[in-house]
Short mmCIF file of C-alpha atoms in Angstrom, two decimals:
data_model
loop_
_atom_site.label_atom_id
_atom_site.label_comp_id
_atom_site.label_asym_id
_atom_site.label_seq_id
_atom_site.Cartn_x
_atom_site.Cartn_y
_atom_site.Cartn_z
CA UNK A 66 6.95 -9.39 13.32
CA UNK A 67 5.20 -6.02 14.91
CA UNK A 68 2.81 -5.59 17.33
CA UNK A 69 0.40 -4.15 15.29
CA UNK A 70 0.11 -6.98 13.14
CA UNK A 71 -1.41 -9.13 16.08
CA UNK A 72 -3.70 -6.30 17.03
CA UNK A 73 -4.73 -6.69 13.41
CA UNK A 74 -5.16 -9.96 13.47
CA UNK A 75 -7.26 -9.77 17.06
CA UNK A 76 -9.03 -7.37 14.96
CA UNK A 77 -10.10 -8.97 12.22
CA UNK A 78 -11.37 -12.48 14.60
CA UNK A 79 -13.63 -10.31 15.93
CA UNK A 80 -15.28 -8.28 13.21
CA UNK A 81 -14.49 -11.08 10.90
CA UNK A 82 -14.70 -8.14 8.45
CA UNK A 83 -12.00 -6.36 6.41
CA UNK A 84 -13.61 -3.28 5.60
CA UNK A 85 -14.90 -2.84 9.53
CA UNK A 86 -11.44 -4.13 11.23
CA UNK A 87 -9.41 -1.65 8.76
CA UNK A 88 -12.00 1.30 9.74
CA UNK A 89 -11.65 0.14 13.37
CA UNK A 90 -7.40 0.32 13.12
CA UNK A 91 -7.43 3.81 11.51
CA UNK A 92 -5.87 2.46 8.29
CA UNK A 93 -7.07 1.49 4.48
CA UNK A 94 -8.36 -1.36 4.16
CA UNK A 95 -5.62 -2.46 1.32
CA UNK A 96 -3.00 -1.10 3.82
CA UNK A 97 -5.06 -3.18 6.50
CA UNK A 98 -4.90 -6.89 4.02
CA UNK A 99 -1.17 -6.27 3.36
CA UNK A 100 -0.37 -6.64 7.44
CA UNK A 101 -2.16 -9.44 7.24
CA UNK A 102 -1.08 -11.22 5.12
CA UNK A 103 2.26 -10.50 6.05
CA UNK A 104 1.61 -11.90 9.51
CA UNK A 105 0.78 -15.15 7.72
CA UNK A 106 3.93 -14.95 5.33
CA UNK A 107 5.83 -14.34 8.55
CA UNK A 108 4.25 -17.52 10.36
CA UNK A 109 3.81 -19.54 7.25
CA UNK A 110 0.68 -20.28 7.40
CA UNK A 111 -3.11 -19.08 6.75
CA UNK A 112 -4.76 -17.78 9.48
CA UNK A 113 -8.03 -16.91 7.62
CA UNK A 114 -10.35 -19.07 5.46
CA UNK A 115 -11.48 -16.26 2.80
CA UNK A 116 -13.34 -18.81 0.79
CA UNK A 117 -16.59 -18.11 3.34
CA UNK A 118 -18.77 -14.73 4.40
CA UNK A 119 -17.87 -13.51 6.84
CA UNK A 120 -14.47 -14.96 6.85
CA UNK A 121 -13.63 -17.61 9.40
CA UNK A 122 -10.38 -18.76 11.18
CA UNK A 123 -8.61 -21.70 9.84
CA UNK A 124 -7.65 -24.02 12.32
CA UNK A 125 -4.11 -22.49 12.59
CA UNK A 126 -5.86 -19.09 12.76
CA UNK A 127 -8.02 -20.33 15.97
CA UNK A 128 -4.90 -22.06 17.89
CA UNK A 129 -3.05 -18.52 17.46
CA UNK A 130 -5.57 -16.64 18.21
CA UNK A 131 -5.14 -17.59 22.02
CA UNK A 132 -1.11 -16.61 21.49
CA UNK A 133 -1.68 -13.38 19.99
CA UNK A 134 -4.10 -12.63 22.47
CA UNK A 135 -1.74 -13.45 25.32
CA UNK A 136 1.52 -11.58 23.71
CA UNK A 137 -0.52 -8.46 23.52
CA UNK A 138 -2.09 -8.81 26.82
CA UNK A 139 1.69 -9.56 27.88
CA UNK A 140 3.35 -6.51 25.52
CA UNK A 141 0.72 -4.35 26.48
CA UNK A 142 1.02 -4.61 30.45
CA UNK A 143 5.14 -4.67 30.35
CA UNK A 144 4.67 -1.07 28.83
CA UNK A 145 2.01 0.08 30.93
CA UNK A 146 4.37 -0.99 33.89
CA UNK A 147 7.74 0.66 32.36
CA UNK A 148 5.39 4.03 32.00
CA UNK A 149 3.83 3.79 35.23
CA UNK A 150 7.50 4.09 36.81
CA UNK A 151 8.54 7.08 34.33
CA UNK A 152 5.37 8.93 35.18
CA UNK A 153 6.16 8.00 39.01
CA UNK A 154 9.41 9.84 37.93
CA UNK A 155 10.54 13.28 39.75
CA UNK A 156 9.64 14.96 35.73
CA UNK A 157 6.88 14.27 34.07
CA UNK A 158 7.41 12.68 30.40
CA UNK A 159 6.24 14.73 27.36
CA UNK A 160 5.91 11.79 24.27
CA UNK A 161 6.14 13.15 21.25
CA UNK A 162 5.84 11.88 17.52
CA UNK A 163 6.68 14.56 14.53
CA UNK A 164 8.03 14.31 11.26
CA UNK A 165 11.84 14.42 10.29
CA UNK A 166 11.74 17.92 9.30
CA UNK A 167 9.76 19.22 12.06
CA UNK A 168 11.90 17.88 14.93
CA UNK A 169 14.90 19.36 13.27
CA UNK A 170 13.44 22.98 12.92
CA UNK A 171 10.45 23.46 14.88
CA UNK A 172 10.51 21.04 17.62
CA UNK A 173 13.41 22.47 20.03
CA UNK A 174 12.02 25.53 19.89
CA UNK A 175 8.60 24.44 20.85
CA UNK A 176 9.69 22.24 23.25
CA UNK A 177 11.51 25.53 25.26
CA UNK A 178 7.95 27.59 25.07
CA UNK A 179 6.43 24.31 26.74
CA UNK A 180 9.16 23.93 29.62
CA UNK A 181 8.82 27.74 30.03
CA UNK A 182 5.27 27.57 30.40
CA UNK A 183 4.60 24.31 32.13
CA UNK A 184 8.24 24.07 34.17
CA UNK A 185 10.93 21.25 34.28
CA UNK A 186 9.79 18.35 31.62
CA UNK A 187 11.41 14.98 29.89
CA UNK A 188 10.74 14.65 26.52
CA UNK A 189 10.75 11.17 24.70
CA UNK A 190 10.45 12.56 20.81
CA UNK A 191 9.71 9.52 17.38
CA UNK A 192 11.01 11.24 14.47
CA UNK A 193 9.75 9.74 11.52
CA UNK A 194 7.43 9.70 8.24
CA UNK A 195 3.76 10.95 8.08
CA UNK A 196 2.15 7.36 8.40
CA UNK A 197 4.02 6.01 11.28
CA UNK A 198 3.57 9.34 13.70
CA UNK A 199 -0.21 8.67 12.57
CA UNK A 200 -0.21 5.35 13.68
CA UNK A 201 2.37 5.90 16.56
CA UNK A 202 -0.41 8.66 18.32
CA UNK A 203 -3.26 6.21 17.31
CA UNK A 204 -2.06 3.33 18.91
CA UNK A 205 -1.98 5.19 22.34
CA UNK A 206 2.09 5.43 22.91
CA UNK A 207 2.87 9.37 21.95
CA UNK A 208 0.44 12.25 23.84
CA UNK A 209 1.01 14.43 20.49
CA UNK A 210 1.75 14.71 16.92
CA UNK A 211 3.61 17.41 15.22
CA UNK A 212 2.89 17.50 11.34
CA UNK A 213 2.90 19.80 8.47
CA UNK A 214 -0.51 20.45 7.21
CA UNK A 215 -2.09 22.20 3.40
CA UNK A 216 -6.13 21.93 3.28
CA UNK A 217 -5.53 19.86 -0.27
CA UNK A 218 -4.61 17.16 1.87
CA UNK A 219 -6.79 15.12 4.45
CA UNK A 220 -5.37 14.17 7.84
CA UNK A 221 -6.37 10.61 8.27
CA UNK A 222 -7.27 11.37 12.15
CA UNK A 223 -11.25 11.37 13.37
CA UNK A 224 -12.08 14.64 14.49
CA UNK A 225 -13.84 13.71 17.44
CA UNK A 226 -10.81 11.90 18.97
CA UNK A 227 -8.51 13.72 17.66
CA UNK A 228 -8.00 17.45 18.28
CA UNK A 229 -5.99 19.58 16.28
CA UNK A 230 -4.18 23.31 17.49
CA UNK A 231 -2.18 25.32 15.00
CA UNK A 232 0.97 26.05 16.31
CA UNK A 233 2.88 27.64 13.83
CA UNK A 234 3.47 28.24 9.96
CA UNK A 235 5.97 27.13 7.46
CA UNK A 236 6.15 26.96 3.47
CA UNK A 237 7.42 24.44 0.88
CA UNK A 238 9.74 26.40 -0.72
CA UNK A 239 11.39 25.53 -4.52
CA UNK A 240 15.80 25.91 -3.99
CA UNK A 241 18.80 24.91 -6.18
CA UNK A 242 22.06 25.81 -6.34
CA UNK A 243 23.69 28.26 -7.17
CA UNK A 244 24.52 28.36 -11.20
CA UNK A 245 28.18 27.48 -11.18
CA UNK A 246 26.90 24.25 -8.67
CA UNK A 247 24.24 22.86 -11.09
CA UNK A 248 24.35 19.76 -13.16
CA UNK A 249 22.44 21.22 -15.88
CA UNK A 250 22.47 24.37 -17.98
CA UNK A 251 20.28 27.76 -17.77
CA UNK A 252 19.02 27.15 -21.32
CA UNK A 253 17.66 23.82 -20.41
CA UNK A 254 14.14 23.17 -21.39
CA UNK A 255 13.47 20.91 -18.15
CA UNK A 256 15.51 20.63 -14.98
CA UNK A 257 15.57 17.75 -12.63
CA UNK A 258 13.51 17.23 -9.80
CA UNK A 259 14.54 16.11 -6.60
CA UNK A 260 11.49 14.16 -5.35
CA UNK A 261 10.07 11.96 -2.52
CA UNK A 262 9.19 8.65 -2.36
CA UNK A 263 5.76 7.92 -3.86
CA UNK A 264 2.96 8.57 -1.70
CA UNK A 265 4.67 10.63 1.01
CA UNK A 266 3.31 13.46 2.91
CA UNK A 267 5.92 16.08 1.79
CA UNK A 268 6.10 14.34 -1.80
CA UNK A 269 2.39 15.03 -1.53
CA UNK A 270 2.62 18.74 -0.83
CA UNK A 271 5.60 19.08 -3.24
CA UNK A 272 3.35 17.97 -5.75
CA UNK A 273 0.83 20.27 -5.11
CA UNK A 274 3.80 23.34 -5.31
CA UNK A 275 4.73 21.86 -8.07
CA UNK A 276 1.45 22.53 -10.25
CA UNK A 277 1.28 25.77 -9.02
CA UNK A 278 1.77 28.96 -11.04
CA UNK A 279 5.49 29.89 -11.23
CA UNK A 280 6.86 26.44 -10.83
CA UNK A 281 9.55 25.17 -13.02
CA UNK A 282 9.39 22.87 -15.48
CA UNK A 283 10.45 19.72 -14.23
CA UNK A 284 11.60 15.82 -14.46
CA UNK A 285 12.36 13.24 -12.46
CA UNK A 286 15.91 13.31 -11.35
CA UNK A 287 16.27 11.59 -8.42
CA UNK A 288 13.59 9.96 -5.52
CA UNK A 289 14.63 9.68 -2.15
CA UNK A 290 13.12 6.17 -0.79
CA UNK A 291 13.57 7.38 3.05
CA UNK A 292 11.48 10.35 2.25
CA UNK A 293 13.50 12.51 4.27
CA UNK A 294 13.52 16.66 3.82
CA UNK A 295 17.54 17.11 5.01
CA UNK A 296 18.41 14.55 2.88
CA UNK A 297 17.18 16.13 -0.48
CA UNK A 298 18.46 19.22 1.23
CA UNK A 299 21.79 18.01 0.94
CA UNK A 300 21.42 16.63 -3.13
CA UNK A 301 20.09 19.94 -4.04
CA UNK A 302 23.08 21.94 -2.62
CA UNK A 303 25.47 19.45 -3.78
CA UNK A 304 23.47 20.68 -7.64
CA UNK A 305 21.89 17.63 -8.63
CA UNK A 306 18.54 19.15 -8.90
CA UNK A 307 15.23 21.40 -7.75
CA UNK A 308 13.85 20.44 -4.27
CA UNK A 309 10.52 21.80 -2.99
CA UNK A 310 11.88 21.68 0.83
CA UNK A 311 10.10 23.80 4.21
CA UNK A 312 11.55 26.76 4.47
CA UNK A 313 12.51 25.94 7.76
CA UNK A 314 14.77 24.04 6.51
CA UNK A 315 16.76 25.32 4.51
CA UNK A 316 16.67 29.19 5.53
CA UNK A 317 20.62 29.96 6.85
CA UNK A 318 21.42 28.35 3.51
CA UNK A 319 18.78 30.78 1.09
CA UNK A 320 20.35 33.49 3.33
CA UNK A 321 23.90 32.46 2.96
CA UNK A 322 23.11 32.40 -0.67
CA UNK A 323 24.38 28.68 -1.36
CA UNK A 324 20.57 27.67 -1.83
CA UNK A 325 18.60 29.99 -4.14
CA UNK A 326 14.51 30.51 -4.16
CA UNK A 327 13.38 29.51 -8.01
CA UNK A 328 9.53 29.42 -7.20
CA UNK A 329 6.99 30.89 -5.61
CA UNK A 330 6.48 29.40 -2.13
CA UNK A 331 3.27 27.62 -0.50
CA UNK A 332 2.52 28.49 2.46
CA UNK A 333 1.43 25.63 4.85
CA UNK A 334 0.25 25.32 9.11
CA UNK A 335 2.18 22.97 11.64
CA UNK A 336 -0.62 21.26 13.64
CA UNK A 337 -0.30 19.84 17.05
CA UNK A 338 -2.54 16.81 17.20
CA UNK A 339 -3.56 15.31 20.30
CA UNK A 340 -5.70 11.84 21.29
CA UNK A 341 -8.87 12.15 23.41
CA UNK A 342 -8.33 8.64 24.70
CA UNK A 343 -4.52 9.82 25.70
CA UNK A 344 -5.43 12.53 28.71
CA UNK A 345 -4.15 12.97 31.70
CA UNK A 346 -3.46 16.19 33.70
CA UNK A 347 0.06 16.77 32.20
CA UNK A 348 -1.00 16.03 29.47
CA UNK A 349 -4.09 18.59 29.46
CA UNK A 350 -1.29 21.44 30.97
CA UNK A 351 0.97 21.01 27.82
CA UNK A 352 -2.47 21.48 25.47
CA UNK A 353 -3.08 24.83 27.21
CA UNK A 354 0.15 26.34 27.57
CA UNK A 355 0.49 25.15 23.43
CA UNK A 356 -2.48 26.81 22.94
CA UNK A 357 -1.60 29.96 24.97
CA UNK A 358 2.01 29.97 22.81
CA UNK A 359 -0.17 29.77 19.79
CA UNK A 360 -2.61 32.57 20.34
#
């Protein structure tokens, strides 16, 4: 069960309309049906009588409407409590949600240029994949996002309520071992590619590298599921294949000459993304003094 399933659901008894709920919760709409229905899976039950047009509440579907409604209402003030006392704290609380990668490379350093500029702050930091920090700074719990960004790919994220600073630059870069390290041989035709799971954001932009001029020729060797950078970091260097990783990354390795450049590289921003519906004055300091660090 998650949260975001009943807000779904609360949704979707309103608009009684897919298309307008899943436009409403900042998602596709097939990404939108699959909560859903695995709200009803999870309750055993349906909630929805998709027979009519618009679609109506079963019977079940009306009786839990009133006990989703009260769980979020219930959720929803416990957290607003629990922040009011951080934010009545002696530091203010910076909430952060940024990819794996980022937090690992760009993030500490970022964070010092903030607490330089803005003086003594906490930080409460959600590392994790593309989607989630999307939906994490959508839902209202995380002031910003930290994400890679290449213009061949659309950030899902209303530019009117959501405004955008770049903050620094990166690349996807192509390493493998060195030769002695590598499970296959020099004269090979194809060499393995280390990829991410389907759909990802950096298994999107490794794609893109990947049809670029200058790229080698690849297959599929292995696909990380968790979609994690560091962890295809650590296949590549062990030689089981090519990995298009950001530079970031990976860069005391290239220099120490364990992890070698075989492509060109793509270069790509690191946007800070922020919610006009999430302000407050901290809030508003940290967007200046990122902006001032970024200029």
């Amino acid at each position: 069960m998650e949260l975001k399933w009943l807000e779904d659901f609360l949704s979707l008894a309103e608009t009684r309309s897919f298309s307008r709920s899943a436009e409403d919760r900042n998602i596709t709409q097939s990404a939108f049906s699959r909560r859903i229905r695995a709200l009803e899976v999870w309750l055993g039950t349906e909630l929805l009588d998709r027979s009519t047009f618009p679609i109506t509440l079963t019977v079940d579907g009306r009786q839990f409407r009133e006990t989703a409604e009260e769980t979020v209402r219930l959720l929803t003030l416990s957290r607003s409590q629990f922040r009011s006392r951080q934010e009545g704290s002696k530091l203010p609380v910076l909430a952060v949600t940024a990819l794996h990668a980022l937090c690992l490379t760009f993030l500490p350093g970022w964070l010092t240029e903030i607490r330089r500029k803005v003086g003594p702050v906490t930080s409460r930091v959600l590392p994790e994949n593309f989607h989630t920090c999307i939906q994490a700074l959508v839902e209202g719990g995380y002031d910003f996002l930290l994400t890679f960004h290449h213009p061949n790919i659309s950030v899902p994220l209303d530019p009117e309520r959501f405004a955008f600073l770049t903050v620094g630059r990166d690349s996807l870069v192509a390493v493998a071992a060195r030769p002695e390290r590598r499970s296959w041989q020099a004269g090979d035709e194809r060499v393995p590619l280390l990829h991410y799971s389907r759909g990802s954001f950096l298994g999107l932009l490794a794609a893109i590298a990947q049809a670029r001029e200058g790229a080698p020729s690849t297959y599929l060797g292995h696909t990380n599921e968790g979609s994690m950078a560091e962890a295809l970091k650590f296949m590549a260097l062990d030689g089981h294949g090519v990995a298009w990783l950001p530079r970031s990354l990976v860069a005391d390795e290239i220099a120490e000459g364990t992890l070698m450049v075989i492509a060109p590289e793509m270069p790509m921003d690191i946007r800070l993304y922020r919610s006009a519906d999430r302000s407050r004055p901290f809030v508003d300091r940290v967007w200046s003094a990122a902006r001032a660090a970024s200029g």
